[in-house]
Coordinates of C-alpha atoms and ligand atoms in Angstrom, one line a residue:
M183 CA 73.6 -181.3 19.4
T184 CA 72.3 -177.3 19.4
G185 CA 70.0 -176.0 16.7
I186 CA 66.3 -174.9 16.0
E187 CA 63.3 -177.0 14.9
L188 CA 61.6 -175.2 12.0
T189 CA 58.0 -175.2 12.1
D190 CA 56.7 -173.3 8.8
G191 CA 55.0 -175.6 6.6
P192 CA 54.7 -179.2 5.7
G193 CA 58.2 -179.3 4.0
A194 CA 60.1 -177.6 6.6
S195 CA 63.3 -179.2 7.3
A196 CA 62.6 -181.0 10.7
F197 CA 65.9 -180.0 12.7
V198 CA 68.4 -177.2 11.3
P199 CA 71.7 -177.9 13.3
A200 CA 73.5 -174.7 14.9
P201 CA 76.3 -173.6 12.4
A202 CA 79.9 -175.1 13.2
S203 CA 81.4 -171.8 12.3
P204 CA 80.2 -168.1 12.2
Y205 CA 81.4 -168.1 8.4
Q206 CA 78.9 -171.1 8.2
G207 CA 76.1 -168.9 9.8
D208 CA 76.6 -166.2 7.0
I209 CA 76.4 -168.6 3.9
A210 CA 73.5 -170.3 5.6
R211 CA 71.7 -166.7 5.5
Y212 CA 73.3 -165.7 2.0
W213 CA 71.3 -168.8 0.2
D214 CA 68.3 -168.6 2.5
Q215 CA 67.5 -165.1 1.1
E216 CA 68.9 -166.0 -2.3
A217 CA 66.2 -165.3 -4.9
R218 CA 67.5 -163.8 -7.7
P219 CA 65.6 -164.3 -11.1
V220 CA 68.7 -165.6 -13.1
N221 CA 68.0 -168.4 -10.7
L222 CA 64.4 -168.8 -10.5
R223 CA 63.5 -168.0 -14.2
L224 CA 65.7 -170.7 -15.3
G225 CA 64.3 -173.2 -13.3
D226 CA 61.0 -172.4 -14.2
V227 CA 61.8 -173.5 -17.6
D228 CA 61.4 -177.2 -16.8
G229 CA 61.5 -177.5 -12.9
L230 CA 65.2 -178.1 -12.5
Y231 CA 66.9 -175.5 -10.3
H232 CA 70.5 -174.9 -10.7
H233 CA 73.2 -172.9 -9.0
H234 CA 76.1 -173.5 -11.3
Y235 CA 76.8 -171.9 -14.6
G236 CA 76.4 -173.2 -18.4
I237 CA 78.8 -174.4 -20.9
G238 CA 78.6 -175.7 -24.4
D239 CA 78.1 -173.7 -27.9
V240 CA 74.9 -171.2 -27.9
D241 CA 72.7 -172.8 -30.4
H242 CA 71.7 -169.2 -32.4
A243 CA 69.1 -171.2 -34.8
A244 CA 67.0 -171.8 -31.5
L245 CA 67.4 -168.4 -29.9
G246 CA 66.5 -166.7 -33.3
D247 CA 66.3 -163.1 -33.6
A248 CA 66.6 -160.6 -31.2
G249 CA 63.9 -158.5 -32.5
D250 CA 61.4 -161.1 -31.9
S251 CA 59.1 -160.9 -29.1
E252 CA 59.5 -164.4 -28.1
Y253 CA 63.8 -164.0 -27.6
E254 CA 63.9 -163.0 -23.9
K255 CA 62.2 -166.1 -23.2
K256 CA 64.4 -168.1 -26.2
L257 CA 67.5 -166.4 -24.1
I258 CA 66.4 -167.9 -20.7
A259 CA 65.9 -171.4 -22.4
E260 CA 69.4 -171.7 -24.0
L261 CA 70.9 -170.3 -20.5
H262 CA 69.1 -173.3 -18.6
R263 CA 70.0 -175.7 -21.2
L264 CA 73.5 -175.1 -21.2
E265 CA 73.5 -175.1 -17.4
S266 CA 71.8 -178.3 -17.4
T267 CA 74.3 -179.6 -19.9
Q268 CA 77.0 -179.0 -17.2
A269 CA 75.2 -181.0 -15.0
E270 CA 75.2 -183.8 -17.7
V271 CA 78.7 -183.4 -18.1
L272 CA 79.5 -184.0 -14.4
L273 CA 76.8 -186.8 -14.5
D274 CA 79.0 -188.6 -17.3
H275 CA 81.8 -188.5 -15.1
L276 CA 80.7 -190.4 -11.9
G277 CA 81.3 -193.6 -13.9
P278 CA 78.8 -196.8 -14.1
V279 CA 75.9 -196.5 -11.4
G280 CA 73.5 -198.8 -10.2
R281 CA 70.1 -198.3 -9.1
D282 CA 71.0 -199.7 -5.6
D283 CA 73.7 -197.3 -5.4
T284 CA 73.4 -194.1 -3.0
L285 CA 74.9 -190.5 -4.6
V286 CA 76.5 -187.7 -2.1
D287 CA 76.1 -184.3 -3.2
A288 CA 77.9 -182.0 -1.7
G289 CA 76.3 -178.2 -1.3
C290 CA 73.4 -179.5 -3.3
G291 CA 71.6 -176.4 -3.8
R292 CA 67.7 -176.5 -4.8
G293 CA 68.6 -179.9 -6.1
G294 CA 68.3 -179.9 -9.9
S295 CA 71.3 -181.9 -9.7
M296 CA 70.3 -184.6 -7.5
V297 CA 67.1 -184.8 -9.8
M298 CA 69.2 -185.6 -13.0
A299 CA 71.3 -188.1 -11.4
H300 CA 68.2 -190.0 -10.2
Q301 CA 66.7 -189.5 -13.5
R302 CA 69.6 -190.5 -15.2
F303 CA 70.7 -193.6 -12.9
G304 CA 67.5 -194.8 -10.8
C305 CA 69.9 -194.5 -7.9
R306 CA 69.2 -192.9 -4.5
V307 CA 70.6 -189.3 -4.2
E308 CA 71.4 -187.6 -0.5
G309 CA 72.1 -183.7 -0.5
V310 CA 73.5 -181.5 1.5
T311 CA 73.3 -177.8 1.9
L312 CA 73.6 -175.1 4.9
S313 CA 70.4 -173.6 3.8
A314 CA 67.1 -174.7 5.3
K315 CA 65.4 -172.5 2.1
Q316 CA 67.4 -174.7 -0.1
A317 CA 66.6 -178.3 1.5
D318 CA 62.9 -177.5 1.8
F319 CA 63.0 -176.5 -1.9
A320 CA 64.9 -179.1 -3.0
N321 CA 62.6 -181.7 -0.8
R322 CA 59.6 -180.3 -2.0
R323 CA 60.4 -180.3 -5.9
A324 CA 61.4 -184.0 -5.1
H325 CA 57.8 -184.6 -3.4
E326 CA 56.1 -183.3 -6.7
L327 CA 58.2 -185.2 -9.0
G328 CA 57.2 -188.7 -6.7
I329 CA 61.0 -189.2 -6.0
A330 CA 61.0 -188.3 -2.2
D331 CA 61.8 -191.4 -1.3
R332 CA 64.8 -191.7 -3.2
V333 CA 66.1 -188.2 -3.5
R334 CA 66.7 -186.0 0.2
A335 CA 68.0 -183.1 0.8
R336 CA 69.5 -182.1 4.4
V337 CA 70.7 -179.2 6.3
C338 CA 74.3 -180.6 7.2
N339 CA 77.8 -179.3 7.1
M340 CA 79.6 -181.3 4.1
L341 CA 82.7 -181.7 6.3
A342 CA 80.5 -183.7 8.9
T343 CA 78.0 -185.7 7.3
P344 CA 75.9 -188.2 9.0
F345 CA 76.3 -191.1 6.0
E346 CA 78.2 -194.3 6.7
T347 CA 82.1 -194.7 6.0
G348 CA 82.8 -196.3 3.0
R349 CA 79.3 -196.5 1.3
T350 CA 78.7 -194.1 -1.0
A351 CA 79.3 -194.8 -4.6
A352 CA 79.9 -191.5 -5.9
S353 CA 79.9 -187.7 -4.7
W354 CA 80.5 -184.8 -6.1
N355 CA 80.8 -180.7 -5.6
N356 CA 79.1 -178.7 -8.2
E357 CA 80.4 -175.2 -7.6
S358 CA 80.4 -175.8 -4.0
S359 CA 83.8 -176.4 -3.3
M360 CA 84.8 -172.7 -3.0
Y361 CA 83.1 -172.4 0.5
V362 CA 85.5 -175.0 2.8
D363 CA 88.8 -176.1 3.2
L364 CA 89.9 -178.4 0.7
H365 CA 91.5 -180.9 3.2
D366 CA 88.5 -180.9 5.3
L367 CA 86.2 -181.5 2.3
F368 CA 88.5 -184.4 0.6
A369 CA 89.0 -185.9 3.8
E370 CA 85.4 -185.9 4.3
H371 CA 84.6 -187.5 0.8
S372 CA 87.5 -189.8 1.1
R373 CA 85.6 -191.1 4.3
I374 CA 82.2 -191.8 2.7
L375 CA 83.3 -193.3 -0.7
A376 CA 83.7 -197.0 -1.0
V377 CA 87.2 -198.1 -2.3
G378 CA 86.9 -198.0 -6.2
G379 CA 84.1 -195.0 -5.8
R380 CA 84.3 -192.0 -8.0
Y381 CA 84.2 -188.2 -6.9
V382 CA 83.8 -185.7 -9.1
T383 CA 83.8 -181.4 -9.1
I384 CA 83.4 -178.8 -11.3
T385 CA 84.6 -175.6 -10.2
G386 CA 86.0 -172.2 -10.7
C387 CA 89.7 -172.2 -9.4
W388 CA 92.6 -169.5 -9.8
N389 CA 95.3 -170.6 -12.2
P390 CA 98.7 -170.9 -10.3
R391 CA 100.5 -170.0 -13.9
Y392 CA 99.2 -166.5 -13.2
G393 CA 101.0 -166.3 -9.9
Q394 CA 98.0 -164.9 -7.1
P395 CA 94.4 -164.6 -7.4
S396 CA 93.6 -161.7 -10.1
K397 CA 91.3 -158.3 -9.1
W398 CA 88.7 -160.2 -11.1
V399 CA 88.8 -163.5 -8.8
S400 CA 88.6 -161.2 -5.6
Q401 CA 86.0 -159.6 -6.9
I402 CA 84.1 -163.1 -7.2
N403 CA 84.9 -163.8 -3.9
A404 CA 83.4 -160.4 -2.9
H405 CA 80.2 -160.8 -4.7
F406 CA 79.6 -164.6 -3.2
E407 CA 81.4 -164.6 0.2
C408 CA 83.3 -167.4 -0.8
N409 CA 87.2 -168.1 -1.2
I410 CA 88.1 -169.6 -4.5
H411 CA 90.8 -171.9 -4.2
S412 CA 93.9 -172.4 -6.7
R413 CA 94.1 -175.5 -9.3
R414 CA 97.3 -176.6 -6.8
E415 CA 95.5 -176.6 -3.9
Y416 CA 92.6 -178.9 -5.2
L417 CA 95.0 -181.6 -6.6
R418 CA 97.3 -181.4 -3.4
A419 CA 94.0 -181.8 -0.9
M420 CA 92.9 -184.5 -3.6
A421 CA 96.4 -186.5 -3.5
D422 CA 96.8 -186.3 0.5
N423 CA 93.2 -187.7 0.9
R424 CA 93.4 -190.8 -1.4
L425 CA 91.4 -189.2 -4.4
V426 CA 93.2 -189.8 -7.5
P427 CA 92.6 -187.5 -10.6
Q428 CA 91.3 -189.6 -13.6
A429 CA 90.5 -187.1 -15.4
V430 CA 91.1 -183.1 -15.2
V431 CA 89.0 -181.3 -18.0
D432 CA 89.5 -177.5 -18.7
L433 CA 86.0 -176.6 -19.4
T434 CA 87.1 -172.3 -19.6
A435 CA 86.6 -172.0 -23.1
A436 CA 83.1 -174.2 -22.8
T437 CA 82.2 -171.7 -20.6
L438 CA 82.4 -168.4 -22.2
P439 CA 79.7 -168.6 -24.4
Y440 CA 77.2 -168.8 -21.2
W441 CA 78.9 -165.8 -20.0
E442 CA 78.8 -164.1 -22.9
L443 CA 75.0 -164.3 -23.7
R444 CA 74.4 -164.1 -20.4
A445 CA 75.8 -160.6 -20.4
T446 CA 73.3 -159.6 -23.1
S447 CA 70.3 -160.7 -21.3
S448 CA 67.7 -158.8 -18.8
L449 CA 68.7 -161.2 -16.0
V450 CA 72.3 -159.4 -15.7
T451 CA 73.4 -159.4 -11.8
G452 CA 76.3 -157.3 -12.2
I453 CA 79.4 -160.3 -11.8
E454 CA 79.4 -161.3 -15.6
E455 CA 81.9 -159.1 -16.3
A456 CA 84.3 -160.2 -13.8
F457 CA 83.9 -163.7 -15.2
I458 CA 84.7 -162.9 -18.6
N459 CA 88.0 -160.7 -17.8
A460 CA 89.2 -163.6 -15.2
Y461 CA 88.4 -166.5 -17.9
K462 CA 89.8 -164.2 -20.5
D463 CA 93.0 -163.0 -18.9
G464 CA 93.9 -166.6 -17.7
S465 CA 94.0 -165.6 -14.2
F466 CA 91.0 -168.1 -13.5
Q467 CA 89.8 -171.7 -14.9
Y468 CA 86.5 -173.5 -14.8
L469 CA 87.9 -177.2 -14.4
L470 CA 86.1 -180.3 -13.9
I471 CA 88.0 -182.8 -12.0
A472 CA 87.0 -186.7 -11.1
A473 CA 89.1 -188.7 -9.3
D474 CA 89.0 -192.4 -7.9
R475 CA 89.1 -192.9 -4.3
V476 CA 91.8 -196.0 -4.0
Ligands
SAM695 C1 76.6 -171.8 -5.8 S1 75.8 -173.0 -4.7 C2 75.8 -174.8 -5.8 C3 74.4 -175.5 -5.5 C4 74.2 -176.7 -6.4 N1 75.5 -177.8 -6.2 C5 73.9 -176.8 -8.0 O1 75.1 -176.9 -8.6 O2 73.0 -176.0 -7.9 C6 76.8 -173.7 -3.3 C7 75.8 -174.6 -2.5 O3 76.8 -175.0 -1.3 C8 76.6 -175.1 -0.4 N2 77.6 -175.2 0.9 C9 78.5 -174.1 0.9 N3 79.2 -174.2 1.9 C10 78.7 -175.5 2.8 C11 78.6 -176.4 3.9 N4 79.9 -176.5 4.6 N5 78.1 -177.6 3.9 C12 77.2 -177.7 3.0 N6 76.4 -176.9 1.8 C13 77.2 -176.0 1.9 C14 75.5 -173.7 -0.2 O4 74.3 -173.9 1.0 C15 75.1 -173.8 -1.4 O5 73.7 -175.0 -1.6
GPP696 C1 82.5 -170.9 -10.2 C2 82.6 -169.8 -9.1 C3 83.2 -169.3 -8.8 C4 81.2 -170.3 -8.6 C5 80.6 -169.6 -7.1 C6 80.0 -170.5 -6.6 C7 78.6 -169.7 -6.7 C8 77.7 -168.9 -6.1 C9 78.0 -170.4 -8.3 C10 76.6 -170.1 -8.6 O1 75.7 -169.9 -7.8 P1 74.3 -168.9 -8.7 O2 73.8 -170.1 -10.3 O3 73.5 -168.9 -7.6 O4 75.0 -167.6 -9.5 P2 74.3 -166.7 -10.0 O5 73.0 -165.9 -9.6 O6 75.3 -165.6 -10.8 O7 73.7 -167.3 -11.2
MG697 MG1 72.9 -169.0 -11.7

């Protein structure tokens, strides 16, 4: 195996494999360099660092008056609450999970969802990301929380993981499936999941009823260097890989309040309008799909 040794600091990943493709090298670099305030300031609220979006109604009573000197702080806390609610809803769909189970977070980012899964179920959680910086960040947080023996991130391609065949109780992709071929992705989840295990994704996908990816969807792809798939592609690739949908939940209406609130904040990144327009013109959907491995 080719790769490089990382030696900078105690949390550094011991071994970073060479990227499986030039594209994966680009994505590893993208997330190694990412430090947007909208992600770090929200994570600082309670130490759960997410790279996904929010769902649910805005609590206007908690936000208070826009003229209030504490308003921006409250707005950040509210956006973070909505992002954590999103992860809670994903975890709600994992089915029964025991302390002895192992879960896999494919494309784990800085590890917020992994920590939440461990705190809810007491289980072991293994995460993979292309970014050594993210893996180090997630492992440092797990260490600070005293759960490093149960929650671990590593630098690894989610299409070729080191996990044993048929031993994972449940696995998920939280806004990370738009970076890979879906047939390759679901073949790997299907391999590692136990029969009867559960797979869950929350994702943005283009709506086949619209026809083709809209200009807003193309703008989101360019912004994140990703490749948003259609709803049809998800369902077909799952069916081809022994993943049978048990629930398909359209979260589009539930995510719009998050985007509309975020668009008013000082932490805007410039992609807010594309998401709002794409969701509103029907070309784009925010979906949760939970599937049984049969
Ligand atoms: C938008 S972030 C989502 C992070 C996390 N799931 C969350 O909800 O906070 C996308 C993640 O997918 C990861 N990713 C993309 N392609 C990957 C691949 N082929 N293998 C492993 N991770 C990948 C990136 O490294 C990044 O951590
Ligand atoms: C739903 C879709 C299409 C998601 C694309 C993947 C992605 C980049 C998610 C959010 O990451 P982030 O939290 O780092 O982004 P931001 O900085 O915009 O908050
Ligand atoms: Mg974010």
